[in-house]
Amino acid sequence: MILEMIIVAVLGCYIISSIIFFKFPMLLHKKKDVKFICRHISHRGGAGENYENTLSAFKHAVELGTDMLELDCQLTRDGQVVICHDSVLDIRTELTGAISEYNYVDLPSIKESIPIDFMPGHTFSSKSEDRKFPLLEETFKHFPNTPINIDIKINSNELITKVSELVKKYHREHITVWGNVKDVVTQKCYKENPNMCLLFSSRRVCLTLFQLYTGILPFMPVKETHLEIFMPIVMMRIYSHHFGYKWWHTVVAHIANTLLIRRCLFEHLAKRGVQTYLWVMNSEEDFRLAFEAGATGVMTDYPTKLKAFLEENPQYTQDRKLS
């Protein structure tokens, strides 16, 4: 009986303290000092409105007033940090092979018509002459004050080191986020430069959810500054016709959505200075779902559409201060 009472008392203290510190994490943790807040993030510069990951796309998004540019980095054979999503050239150019097999000057132009990854069946084409893969350094020169979100696409120590060196060279550690879904890459990024803002890897997202549902999250340190996740029900809707659709796919998507998209989690992280971005949202319905779920910002292929939505719904931008 005494042992049972002790167990109940300990468990009760744990539950109560977990609830208190979940609501007031600043009692245990110092709030992260992130220098920017982003509601409007342009995915690859706005892949639905310009050739993705080009200077023209970035310029268009910045002129619209985007809060952040999202881009992807690869490494060429001659050691240049180039902006491109795919590690191979086959999908978006007329050549084949890996980017790492070519010197930067030998990289081809982007095809006139390329797929929009998060709009299956849709392509982008334009008369724009800017179909060149830009260097990361060029982008830093053109947009010195714009927050940039860098996806390190390959597990390369050289790439990670060179990106960090460029960030330091252009004095933008305070407005640059980096990482990858792969935990090994994100861990290397943090080790290389802990002063830069850091993404949650997919492993860390899963671990954070485990900590949330077991009640230990309020007690655990968080080194990341940005949680960037997708909304399962949106991904299900986008890609359902690309695989053999079964009724249980919808059930799984809704369960995953319920577990992952938690306003209480986003609010807790916000109190600790961590921003949450949902990707890649391309319709007004999805924008609304994201902001109603408590996301700090939305990543989109259509920056003009998101800008119009935010102008029509100022309630999502009135409070620019992170909790």
PDB file of C-alpha atoms in Angstrom:
ATOM      1  CA  MET A   1       0.000   0.000   0.000  1.00  0.00           C
ATOM      2  CA  ILE A   2       2.795   2.440   0.917  1.00  0.00           C
ATOM      3  CA  LEU A   3       4.638   1.639  -2.309  1.00  0.00           C
ATOM      4  CA  GLU A   4       1.485   2.260  -4.329  1.00  0.00           C
ATOM      5  CA  MET A   5       0.977   5.588  -2.572  1.00  0.00           C
ATOM      6  CA  ILE A   6       4.550   6.603  -3.322  1.00  0.00           C
ATOM      7  CA  ILE A   7       4.151   5.657  -6.988  1.00  0.00           C
ATOM      8  CA  VAL A   8       0.893   7.605  -7.238  1.00  0.00           C
ATOM      9  CA  ALA A   9       2.473  10.630  -5.527  1.00  0.00           C
ATOM     10  CA  VAL A  10       5.526  10.586  -7.784  1.00  0.00           C
ATOM     11  CA  LEU A  11       3.384  10.142 -10.891  1.00  0.00           C
ATOM     12  CA  GLY A  12       1.087  12.949  -9.773  1.00  0.00           C
ATOM     13  CA  CYS A  13       4.026  15.306  -9.187  1.00  0.00           C
ATOM     14  CA  TYR A  14       5.416  14.404 -12.614  1.00  0.00           C
ATOM     15  CA  ILE A  15       2.124  15.090 -14.380  1.00  0.00           C
ATOM     16  CA  ILE A  16       1.545  18.386 -12.571  1.00  0.00           C
ATOM     17  CA  SER A  17       5.100  19.642 -13.130  1.00  0.00           C
ATOM     18  CA  SER A  18       4.958  18.565 -16.788  1.00  0.00           C
ATOM     19  CA  ILE A  19       1.743  20.537 -17.318  1.00  0.00           C
ATOM     20  CA  ILE A  20       3.148  23.618 -15.571  1.00  0.00           C
ATOM     21  CA  PHE A  21       6.443  23.632 -17.477  1.00  0.00           C
ATOM     22  CA  PHE A  22       4.690  22.851 -20.755  1.00  0.00           C
ATOM     23  CA  LYS A  23       2.576  25.962 -20.241  1.00  0.00           C
ATOM     24  CA  PHE A  24       5.460  28.037 -18.900  1.00  0.00           C
ATOM     25  CA  PRO A  25       8.688  26.639 -20.433  1.00  0.00           C
ATOM     26  CA  MET A  26      10.538  29.884 -19.730  1.00  0.00           C
ATOM     27  CA  LEU A  27      10.746  28.732 -16.101  1.00  0.00           C
ATOM     28  CA  LEU A  28      13.236  26.069 -17.230  1.00  0.00           C
ATOM     29  CA  HIS A  29      14.635  27.260 -20.542  1.00  0.00           C
ATOM     30  CA  LYS A  30      16.039  30.479 -21.922  1.00  0.00           C
ATOM     31  CA  LYS A  31      14.055  31.623 -24.951  1.00  0.00           C
ATOM     32  CA  LYS A  32      15.948  31.446 -28.245  1.00  0.00           C
ATOM     33  CA  ASP A  33      16.844  34.822 -29.685  1.00  0.00           C
ATOM     34  CA  VAL A  34      15.857  34.374 -33.336  1.00  0.00           C
ATOM     35  CA  LYS A  35      16.189  37.723 -35.108  1.00  0.00           C
ATOM     36  CA  PHE A  36      13.332  37.299 -37.585  1.00  0.00           C
ATOM     37  CA  ILE A  37       9.775  35.995 -37.824  1.00  0.00           C
ATOM     38  CA  CYS A  38       8.484  34.623 -41.114  1.00  0.00           C
ATOM     39  CA  ARG A  39       4.852  34.253 -42.157  1.00  0.00           C
ATOM     40  CA  HIS A  40       5.509  34.192 -45.914  1.00  0.00           C
ATOM     41  CA  ILE A  41       8.194  31.789 -47.172  1.00  0.00           C
ATOM     42  CA  SER A  42       8.881  31.339 -50.886  1.00  0.00           C
ATOM     43  CA  HIS A  43       9.672  27.692 -51.652  1.00  0.00           C
ATOM     44  CA  ARG A  44      12.601  27.594 -54.102  1.00  0.00           C
ATOM     45  CA  GLY A  45      11.819  31.258 -54.665  1.00  0.00           C
ATOM     46  CA  GLY A  46       8.293  30.411 -55.832  1.00  0.00           C
ATOM     47  CA  ALA A  47       8.453  27.357 -58.087  1.00  0.00           C
ATOM     48  CA  GLY A  48       4.967  27.972 -59.458  1.00  0.00           C
ATOM     49  CA  GLU A  49       5.666  31.528 -60.626  1.00  0.00           C
ATOM     50  CA  ASN A  50       9.263  31.398 -61.886  1.00  0.00           C
ATOM     51  CA  TYR A  51      11.959  28.892 -62.741  1.00  0.00           C
ATOM     52  CA  GLU A  52      12.710  27.473 -59.322  1.00  0.00           C
ATOM     53  CA  ASN A  53      15.913  28.314 -57.468  1.00  0.00           C
ATOM     54  CA  THR A  54      16.919  31.071 -59.896  1.00  0.00           C
ATOM     55  CA  LEU A  55      17.874  34.661 -59.161  1.00  0.00           C
ATOM     56  CA  SER A  56      14.781  35.798 -61.064  1.00  0.00           C
ATOM     57  CA  ALA A  57      12.559  33.733 -58.780  1.00  0.00           C
ATOM     58  CA  PHE A  58      14.272  35.092 -55.688  1.00  0.00           C
ATOM     59  CA  LYS A  59      14.059  38.671 -56.946  1.00  0.00           C
ATOM     60  CA  HIS A  60      10.355  38.307 -57.726  1.00  0.00           C
ATOM     61  CA  ALA A  61       9.626  36.910 -54.262  1.00  0.00           C
ATOM     62  CA  VAL A  62      11.629  39.606 -52.486  1.00  0.00           C
ATOM     63  CA  GLU A  63       9.902  42.346 -54.488  1.00  0.00           C
ATOM     64  CA  LEU A  64       6.562  40.871 -53.371  1.00  0.00           C
ATOM     65  CA  GLY A  65       7.722  41.240 -49.788  1.00  0.00           C
ATOM     66  CA  THR A  66       8.401  37.616 -48.875  1.00  0.00           C
ATOM     67  CA  ASP A  67       9.799  37.127 -45.387  1.00  0.00           C
ATOM     68  CA  MET A  68      12.121  34.302 -46.390  1.00  0.00           C
ATOM     69  CA  LEU A  69      13.610  32.494 -49.379  1.00  0.00           C
ATOM     70  CA  GLU A  70      13.866  28.710 -49.244  1.00  0.00           C
ATOM     71  CA  LEU A  71      16.500  27.082 -51.456  1.00  0.00           C
ATOM     72  CA  ASP A  72      18.579  23.929 -51.919  1.00  0.00           C
ATOM     73  CA  CYS A  73      22.348  23.541 -52.206  1.00  0.00           C
ATOM     74  CA  GLN A  74      24.561  21.087 -54.066  1.00  0.00           C
ATOM     75  CA  LEU A  75      28.306  20.926 -54.748  1.00  0.00           C
ATOM     76  CA  THR A  76      29.877  20.910 -58.223  1.00  0.00           C
ATOM     77  CA  ARG A  77      33.005  19.020 -59.239  1.00  0.00           C
ATOM     78  CA  ASP A  78      35.103  22.179 -58.901  1.00  0.00           C
ATOM     79  CA  GLY A  79      33.796  22.811 -55.399  1.00  0.00           C
ATOM     80  CA  GLN A  80      31.233  25.529 -56.117  1.00  0.00           C
ATOM     81  CA  VAL A  81      28.125  25.748 -53.924  1.00  0.00           C
ATOM     82  CA  VAL A  82      25.307  25.837 -56.460  1.00  0.00           C
ATOM     83  CA  ILE A  83      21.589  26.243 -55.855  1.00  0.00           C
ATOM     84  CA  CYS A  84      19.637  23.277 -57.201  1.00  0.00           C
ATOM     85  CA  HIS A  85      17.141  20.872 -55.679  1.00  0.00           C
ATOM     86  CA  ASP A  86      18.104  17.698 -57.528  1.00  0.00           C
ATOM     87  CA  SER A  87      21.492  16.029 -57.188  1.00  0.00           C
ATOM     88  CA  VAL A  88      21.113  14.797 -60.784  1.00  0.00           C
ATOM     89  CA  LEU A  89      20.511  16.885 -63.891  1.00  0.00           C
ATOM     90  CA  ASP A  90      18.115  14.517 -65.674  1.00  0.00           C
ATOM     91  CA  ILE A  91      14.851  15.972 -64.347  1.00  0.00           C
ATOM     92  CA  ARG A  92      15.265  19.687 -65.054  1.00  0.00           C
ATOM     93  CA  THR A  93      17.899  19.855 -67.803  1.00  0.00           C
ATOM     94  CA  GLU A  94      18.694  18.133 -71.103  1.00  0.00           C
ATOM     95  CA  LEU A  95      21.844  16.508 -69.678  1.00  0.00           C
ATOM     96  CA  THR A  96      22.205  13.434 -67.487  1.00  0.00           C
ATOM     97  CA  GLY A  97      24.432  12.643 -64.549  1.00  0.00           C
ATOM     98  CA  ALA A  98      25.112  14.138 -61.162  1.00  0.00           C
ATOM     99  CA  ILE A  99      25.826  17.820 -60.555  1.00  0.00           C
ATOM    100  CA  SER A 100      28.966  16.694 -58.734  1.00  0.00           C
ATOM    101  CA  GLU A 101      30.303  15.350 -62.058  1.00  0.00           C
ATOM    102  CA  TYR A 102      30.298  18.793 -63.714  1.00  0.00           C
ATOM    103  CA  ASN A 103      32.266  21.979 -63.194  1.00  0.00           C
ATOM    104  CA  TYR A 104      30.027  24.952 -62.541  1.00  0.00           C
ATOM    105  CA  VAL A 105      30.719  26.599 -65.921  1.00  0.00           C
ATOM    106  CA  ASP A 106      29.624  23.411 -67.684  1.00  0.00           C
ATOM    107  CA  LEU A 107      26.223  23.144 -66.019  1.00  0.00           C
ATOM    108  CA  PRO A 108      23.376  23.347 -68.558  1.00  0.00           C
ATOM    109  CA  SER A 109      20.402  25.663 -68.500  1.00  0.00           C
ATOM    110  CA  ILE A 110      17.123  24.572 -66.970  1.00  0.00           C
ATOM    111  CA  LYS A 111      14.595  23.119 -69.434  1.00  0.00           C
ATOM    112  CA  GLU A 112      11.927  25.435 -70.825  1.00  0.00           C
ATOM    113  CA  SER A 113       9.253  23.353 -69.085  1.00  0.00           C
ATOM    114  CA  ILE A 114       9.840  21.767 -65.681  1.00  0.00           C
ATOM    115  CA  PRO A 115       7.567  19.985 -63.188  1.00  0.00           C
ATOM    116  CA  ILE A 116       6.260  21.688 -60.059  1.00  0.00           C
ATOM    117  CA  ASP A 117       6.962  19.009 -57.476  1.00  0.00           C
ATOM    118  CA  PHE A 118       4.145  19.853 -55.088  1.00  0.00           C
ATOM    119  CA  MET A 119       1.591  20.326 -57.861  1.00  0.00           C
ATOM    120  CA  PRO A 120       1.615  16.915 -59.591  1.00  0.00           C
ATOM    121  CA  GLY A 121       0.663  17.167 -63.246  1.00  0.00           C
ATOM    122  CA  HIS A 122       1.541  20.865 -63.382  1.00  0.00           C
ATOM    123  CA  THR A 123       4.600  22.339 -65.049  1.00  0.00           C
ATOM    124  CA  PHE A 124       6.176  25.763 -65.183  1.00  0.00           C
ATOM    125  CA  SER A 125       7.343  27.355 -68.413  1.00  0.00           C
ATOM    126  CA  SER A 126       8.193  30.920 -69.314  1.00  0.00           C
ATOM    127  CA  LYS A 127       9.907  33.121 -71.868  1.00  0.00           C
ATOM    128  CA  SER A 128      12.338  34.199 -69.159  1.00  0.00           C
ATOM    129  CA  GLU A 129      15.957  33.923 -70.214  1.00  0.00           C
ATOM    130  CA  ASP A 130      17.106  33.288 -66.644  1.00  0.00           C
ATOM    131  CA  ARG A 131      17.333  29.507 -66.549  1.00  0.00           C
ATOM    132  CA  LYS A 132      20.737  29.359 -64.905  1.00  0.00           C
ATOM    133  CA  PHE A 133      21.612  27.584 -61.670  1.00  0.00           C
ATOM    134  CA  PRO A 134      22.952  30.396 -59.469  1.00  0.00           C
ATOM    135  CA  LEU A 135      25.730  30.167 -56.938  1.00  0.00           C
ATOM    136  CA  LEU A 136      24.835  30.530 -53.283  1.00  0.00           C
ATOM    137  CA  GLU A 137      27.324  33.378 -53.050  1.00  0.00           C
ATOM    138  CA  GLU A 138      25.502  35.276 -55.807  1.00  0.00           C
ATOM    139  CA  THR A 139      22.272  34.955 -53.872  1.00  0.00           C
ATOM    140  CA  PHE A 140      23.882  36.251 -50.692  1.00  0.00           C
ATOM    141  CA  LYS A 141      25.226  39.247 -52.636  1.00  0.00           C
ATOM    142  CA  HIS A 142      21.856  40.064 -54.189  1.00  0.00           C
ATOM    143  CA  PHE A 143      19.767  39.634 -51.040  1.00  0.00           C
ATOM    144  CA  PRO A 144      21.983  40.571 -48.078  1.00  0.00           C
ATOM    145  CA  ASN A 145      19.144  41.315 -45.666  1.00  0.00           C
ATOM    146  CA  THR A 146      16.664  38.589 -46.588  1.00  0.00           C
ATOM    147  CA  PRO A 147      16.378  35.541 -44.307  1.00  0.00           C
ATOM    148  CA  ILE A 148      17.305  32.417 -46.252  1.00  0.00           C
ATOM    149  CA  ASN A 149      16.438  28.809 -45.473  1.00  0.00           C
ATOM    150  CA  ILE A 150      19.065  26.414 -46.843  1.00  0.00           C
ATOM    151  CA  ASP A 151      18.382  22.724 -47.407  1.00  0.00           C
ATOM    152  CA  ILE A 152      21.741  20.913 -47.492  1.00  0.00           C
ATOM    153  CA  LYS A 153      20.796  18.272 -50.044  1.00  0.00           C
ATOM    154  CA  ILE A 154      23.761  15.900 -49.729  1.00  0.00           C
ATOM    155  CA  ASN A 155      25.767  14.497 -46.848  1.00  0.00           C
ATOM    156  CA  SER A 156      29.008  16.285 -47.685  1.00  0.00           C
ATOM    157  CA  ASN A 157      31.423  17.717 -45.140  1.00  0.00           C
ATOM    158  CA  GLU A 158      32.860  19.955 -47.844  1.00  0.00           C
ATOM    159  CA  LEU A 159      29.452  21.375 -48.756  1.00  0.00           C
ATOM    160  CA  ILE A 160      28.548  22.017 -45.125  1.00  0.00           C
ATOM    161  CA  THR A 161      31.867  23.738 -44.438  1.00  0.00           C
ATOM    162  CA  LYS A 162      31.659  25.906 -47.559  1.00  0.00           C
ATOM    163  CA  VAL A 163      28.089  26.995 -46.834  1.00  0.00           C
ATOM    164  CA  SER A 164      29.118  27.967 -43.309  1.00  0.00           C
ATOM    165  CA  GLU A 165      32.112  29.911 -44.626  1.00  0.00           C
ATOM    166  CA  LEU A 166      29.907  31.827 -47.069  1.00  0.00           C
ATOM    167  CA  VAL A 167      27.395  32.626 -44.344  1.00  0.00           C
ATOM    168  CA  LYS A 168      30.190  33.984 -42.162  1.00  0.00           C
ATOM    169  CA  LYS A 169      31.738  35.900 -45.062  1.00  0.00           C
ATOM    170  CA  TYR A 170      28.472  37.752 -45.691  1.00  0.00           C
ATOM    171  CA  HIS A 171      27.725  38.239 -41.980  1.00  0.00           C
ATOM    172  CA  ARG A 172      24.355  36.521 -42.090  1.00  0.00           C
ATOM    173  CA  GLU A 173      24.479  33.861 -39.379  1.00  0.00           C
ATOM    174  CA  HIS A 174      21.576  35.609 -37.646  1.00  0.00           C
ATOM    175  CA  ILE A 175      19.287  35.395 -40.706  1.00  0.00           C
ATOM    176  CA  THR A 176      20.173  31.988 -42.130  1.00  0.00           C
ATOM    177  CA  VAL A 177      18.544  28.639 -41.322  1.00  0.00           C
ATOM    178  CA  TRP A 178      20.054  25.347 -42.447  1.00  0.00           C
ATOM    179  CA  GLY A 179      19.754  21.593 -42.113  1.00  0.00           C
ATOM    180  CA  ASN A 180      18.129  18.597 -43.773  1.00  0.00           C
ATOM    181  CA  VAL A 181      15.594  15.864 -43.073  1.00  0.00           C
ATOM    182  CA  LYS A 182      18.536  13.499 -42.547  1.00  0.00           C
ATOM    183  CA  ASP A 183      19.715  13.680 -38.961  1.00  0.00           C
ATOM    184  CA  VAL A 184      23.348  12.974 -39.842  1.00  0.00           C
ATOM    185  CA  VAL A 185      23.431  16.081 -42.046  1.00  0.00           C
ATOM    186  CA  THR A 186      21.701  18.316 -39.519  1.00  0.00           C
ATOM    187  CA  GLN A 187      24.019  17.158 -36.733  1.00  0.00           C
ATOM    188  CA  LYS A 188      27.028  18.017 -38.897  1.00  0.00           C
ATOM    189  CA  CYS A 189      25.555  21.444 -39.615  1.00  0.00           C
ATOM    190  CA  TYR A 190      25.160  22.159 -35.910  1.00  0.00           C
ATOM    191  CA  LYS A 191      28.680  20.956 -35.151  1.00  0.00           C
ATOM    192  CA  GLU A 192      30.108  23.071 -37.978  1.00  0.00           C
ATOM    193  CA  ASN A 193      28.339  26.276 -36.932  1.00  0.00           C
ATOM    194  CA  PRO A 194      26.106  26.277 -33.841  1.00  0.00           C
ATOM    195  CA  ASN A 195      25.488  30.012 -34.271  1.00  0.00           C
ATOM    196  CA  MET A 196      23.223  29.492 -37.272  1.00  0.00           C
ATOM    197  CA  CYS A 197      19.527  28.712 -36.979  1.00  0.00           C
ATOM    198  CA  LEU A 198      18.864  24.988 -37.283  1.00  0.00           C
ATOM    199  CA  LEU A 199      16.083  22.818 -38.712  1.00  0.00           C
ATOM    200  CA  PHE A 200      14.595  19.782 -37.010  1.00  0.00           C
ATOM    201  CA  SER A 201      15.615  16.612 -38.846  1.00  0.00           C
ATOM    202  CA  SER A 202      12.921  13.974 -39.388  1.00  0.00           C
ATOM    203  CA  ARG A 203      14.410  11.925 -36.558  1.00  0.00           C
ATOM    204  CA  ARG A 204      14.249  14.903 -34.223  1.00  0.00           C
ATOM    205  CA  VAL A 205      10.635  15.568 -35.239  1.00  0.00           C
ATOM    206  CA  CYS A 206       9.712  12.008 -34.272  1.00  0.00           C
ATOM    207  CA  LEU A 207      11.641  12.273 -31.012  1.00  0.00           C
ATOM    208  CA  THR A 208       9.933  15.570 -30.180  1.00  0.00           C
ATOM    209  CA  LEU A 209       6.520  13.981 -30.739  1.00  0.00           C
ATOM    210  CA  PHE A 210       7.492  11.110 -28.449  1.00  0.00           C
ATOM    211  CA  GLN A 211       8.564  13.613 -25.808  1.00  0.00           C
ATOM    212  CA  LEU A 212       5.313  15.544 -26.259  1.00  0.00           C
ATOM    213  CA  TYR A 213       3.063  12.541 -25.709  1.00  0.00           C
ATOM    214  CA  THR A 214       5.080  11.161 -22.791  1.00  0.00           C
ATOM    215  CA  GLY A 215       5.145  14.538 -21.069  1.00  0.00           C
ATOM    216  CA  ILE A 216       8.925  14.941 -20.960  1.00  0.00           C
ATOM    217  CA  LEU A 217       9.213  17.628 -23.659  1.00  0.00           C
ATOM    218  CA  PRO A 218       9.071  20.555 -21.179  1.00  0.00           C
ATOM    219  CA  PHE A 219      12.152  19.181 -19.418  1.00  0.00           C
ATOM    220  CA  MET A 220      14.228  18.525 -22.546  1.00  0.00           C
ATOM    221  CA  PRO A 221      16.636  20.990 -24.196  1.00  0.00           C
ATOM    222  CA  VAL A 222      15.981  21.925 -27.829  1.00  0.00           C
ATOM    223  CA  LYS A 223      18.897  23.095 -29.949  1.00  0.00           C
ATOM    224  CA  GLU A 224      16.836  23.610 -33.112  1.00  0.00           C
ATOM    225  CA  THR A 225      15.196  26.945 -33.903  1.00  0.00           C
ATOM    226  CA  HIS A 226      12.863  25.935 -36.740  1.00  0.00           C
ATOM    227  CA  LEU A 227      10.336  23.121 -37.016  1.00  0.00           C
ATOM    228  CA  GLU A 228       9.504  22.643 -40.707  1.00  0.00           C
ATOM    229  CA  ILE A 229       6.947  19.921 -41.366  1.00  0.00           C
ATOM    230  CA  PHE A 230       4.260  18.940 -43.849  1.00  0.00           C
ATOM    231  CA  MET A 231       0.562  18.456 -43.149  1.00  0.00           C
ATOM    232  CA  PRO A 232      -0.253  14.770 -43.848  1.00  0.00           C
ATOM    233  CA  ILE A 233      -3.837  15.381 -44.978  1.00  0.00           C
ATOM    234  CA  VAL A 234      -2.606  17.939 -47.515  1.00  0.00           C
ATOM    235  CA  MET A 235       0.096  15.612 -48.856  1.00  0.00           C
ATOM    236  CA  MET A 236      -2.500  12.844 -49.090  1.00  0.00           C
ATOM    237  CA  ARG A 237      -4.789  15.052 -51.153  1.00  0.00           C
ATOM    238  CA  ILE A 238      -1.969  16.164 -53.452  1.00  0.00           C
ATOM    239  CA  TYR A 239      -0.470  12.761 -54.193  1.00  0.00           C
ATOM    240  CA  SER A 240      -3.407  10.355 -53.748  1.00  0.00           C
ATOM    241  CA  HIS A 241      -3.909   9.892 -57.483  1.00  0.00           C
ATOM    242  CA  HIS A 242      -0.240   8.984 -57.967  1.00  0.00           C
ATOM    243  CA  PHE A 243      -0.514   5.651 -56.184  1.00  0.00           C
ATOM    244  CA  GLY A 244      -3.100   2.929 -55.773  1.00  0.00           C
ATOM    245  CA  TYR A 245      -5.531   4.761 -53.519  1.00  0.00           C
ATOM    246  CA  LYS A 246      -7.005   2.722 -50.664  1.00  0.00           C
ATOM    247  CA  TRP A 247      -9.560   3.836 -48.109  1.00  0.00           C
ATOM    248  CA  TRP A 248      -7.113   3.229 -45.279  1.00  0.00           C
ATOM    249  CA  HIS A 249      -4.661   5.747 -46.753  1.00  0.00           C
ATOM    250  CA  THR A 250      -7.078   8.487 -45.704  1.00  0.00           C
ATOM    251  CA  VAL A 251      -7.392   6.985 -42.229  1.00  0.00           C
ATOM    252  CA  VAL A 252      -3.614   6.838 -41.804  1.00  0.00           C
ATOM    253  CA  ALA A 253      -3.231  10.408 -43.086  1.00  0.00           C
ATOM    254  CA  HIS A 254      -5.798  11.728 -40.605  1.00  0.00           C
ATOM    255  CA  ILE A 255      -4.212   9.854 -37.703  1.00  0.00           C
ATOM    256  CA  ALA A 256      -0.768  11.164 -38.667  1.00  0.00           C
ATOM    257  CA  ASN A 257      -2.185  14.661 -39.034  1.00  0.00           C
ATOM    258  CA  THR A 258      -3.775  14.490 -35.578  1.00  0.00           C
ATOM    259  CA  LEU A 259      -0.497  13.373 -34.005  1.00  0.00           C
ATOM    260  CA  LEU A 260       1.786  15.788 -35.869  1.00  0.00           C
ATOM    261  CA  ILE A 261      -0.189  18.999 -36.304  1.00  0.00           C
ATOM    262  CA  ARG A 262      -0.727  20.065 -32.704  1.00  0.00           C
ATOM    263  CA  ARG A 263      -1.416  23.683 -31.811  1.00  0.00           C
ATOM    264  CA  CYS A 264      -0.312  23.001 -28.236  1.00  0.00           C
ATOM    265  CA  LEU A 265       3.081  21.815 -29.533  1.00  0.00           C
ATOM    266  CA  PHE A 266       3.521  24.831 -31.787  1.00  0.00           C
ATOM    267  CA  GLU A 267       2.581  27.198 -28.965  1.00  0.00           C
ATOM    268  CA  HIS A 268       4.967  25.499 -26.538  1.00  0.00           C
ATOM    269  CA  LEU A 269       7.823  25.732 -29.037  1.00  0.00           C
ATOM    270  CA  ALA A 270       6.951  29.363 -29.789  1.00  0.00           C
ATOM    271  CA  LYS A 271       7.334  30.191 -26.101  1.00  0.00           C
ATOM    272  CA  ARG A 272      10.821  28.710 -26.358  1.00  0.00           C
ATOM    273  CA  GLY A 273      11.612  30.828 -29.424  1.00  0.00           C
ATOM    274  CA  VAL A 274      11.132  28.063 -32.008  1.00  0.00           C
ATOM    275  CA  GLN A 275       9.189  28.896 -35.177  1.00  0.00           C
ATOM    276  CA  THR A 276       7.019  26.373 -37.030  1.00  0.00           C
ATOM    277  CA  TYR A 277       6.671  26.439 -40.827  1.00  0.00           C
ATOM    278  CA  LEU A 278       4.304  24.183 -42.777  1.00  0.00           C
ATOM    279  CA  TRP A 279       5.209  23.139 -46.326  1.00  0.00           C
ATOM    280  CA  VAL A 280       4.414  23.134 -49.198  1.00  0.00           C
ATOM    281  CA  MET A 281       0.996  24.822 -49.219  1.00  0.00           C
ATOM    282  CA  ASN A 282      -0.361  26.105 -52.524  1.00  0.00           C
ATOM    283  CA  SER A 283      -4.048  26.891 -52.040  1.00  0.00           C
ATOM    284  CA  GLU A 284      -6.029  29.318 -49.898  1.00  0.00           C
ATOM    285  CA  GLU A 285      -7.639  26.366 -48.142  1.00  0.00           C
ATOM    286  CA  ASP A 286      -4.217  25.028 -47.188  1.00  0.00           C
ATOM    287  CA  PHE A 287      -2.958  28.458 -46.098  1.00  0.00           C
ATOM    288  CA  ARG A 288      -5.918  28.772 -43.766  1.00  0.00           C
ATOM    289  CA  LEU A 289      -5.451  25.254 -42.390  1.00  0.00           C
ATOM    290  CA  ALA A 290      -1.814  26.008 -41.608  1.00  0.00           C
ATOM    291  CA  PHE A 291      -2.369  29.302 -39.822  1.00  0.00           C
ATOM    292  CA  GLU A 292      -5.415  28.016 -37.955  1.00  0.00           C
ATOM    293  CA  ALA A 293      -3.259  25.127 -36.736  1.00  0.00           C
ATOM    294  CA  GLY A 294      -0.921  27.651 -35.149  1.00  0.00           C
ATOM    295  CA  ALA A 295       1.957  27.652 -37.638  1.00  0.00           C
ATOM    296  CA  THR A 296       4.271  30.650 -37.563  1.00  0.00           C
ATOM    297  CA  GLY A 297       4.555  30.683 -41.330  1.00  0.00           C
ATOM    298  CA  VAL A 298       3.724  28.930 -44.578  1.00  0.00           C
ATOM    299  CA  MET A 299       6.058  27.814 -47.352  1.00  0.00           C
ATOM    300  CA  THR A 300       4.562  28.079 -50.845  1.00  0.00           C
ATOM    301  CA  ASP A 301       5.321  27.739 -54.554  1.00  0.00           C
ATOM    302  CA  TYR A 302       2.968  30.672 -55.202  1.00  0.00           C
ATOM    303  CA  PRO A 303       4.213  33.741 -53.297  1.00  0.00           C
ATOM    304  CA  THR A 304       1.763  36.078 -55.052  1.00  0.00           C
ATOM    305  CA  LYS A 305      -1.179  33.936 -53.961  1.00  0.00           C
ATOM    306  CA  LEU A 306       0.056  33.740 -50.362  1.00  0.00           C
ATOM    307  CA  LYS A 307       0.653  37.493 -50.269  1.00  0.00           C
ATOM    308  CA  ALA A 308      -2.934  38.128 -51.410  1.00  0.00           C
ATOM    309  CA  PHE A 309      -4.242  35.689 -48.808  1.00  0.00           C
ATOM    310  CA  LEU A 310      -2.358  37.389 -45.982  1.00  0.00           C
ATOM    311  CA  GLU A 311      -3.536  40.817 -47.127  1.00  0.00           C
ATOM    312  CA  GLU A 312      -7.129  39.571 -47.097  1.00  0.00           C
ATOM    313  CA  ASN A 313      -6.637  37.872 -43.717  1.00  0.00           C
ATOM    314  CA  PRO A 314      -4.623  40.306 -41.592  1.00  0.00           C
ATOM    315  CA  GLN A 315      -5.473  38.349 -38.438  1.00  0.00           C
ATOM    316  CA  TYR A 316      -2.625  36.000 -39.357  1.00  0.00           C
ATOM    317  CA  THR A 317      -0.036  38.784 -39.510  1.00  0.00           C
ATOM    318  CA  GLN A 318      -1.190  41.316 -36.933  1.00  0.00           C
ATOM    319  CA  ASP A 319       0.825  39.785 -34.108  1.00  0.00           C
ATOM    320  CA  ARG A 320       4.334  39.674 -35.512  1.00  0.00           C
ATOM    321  CA  LYS A 321       5.814  38.885 -32.135  1.00  0.00           C
ATOM    322  CA  LEU A 322       6.663  35.281 -31.338  1.00  0.00           C
ATOM    323  CA  SER A 323       4.946  34.287 -28.065  1.00  0.00           C
TER     324      SER A 323
END
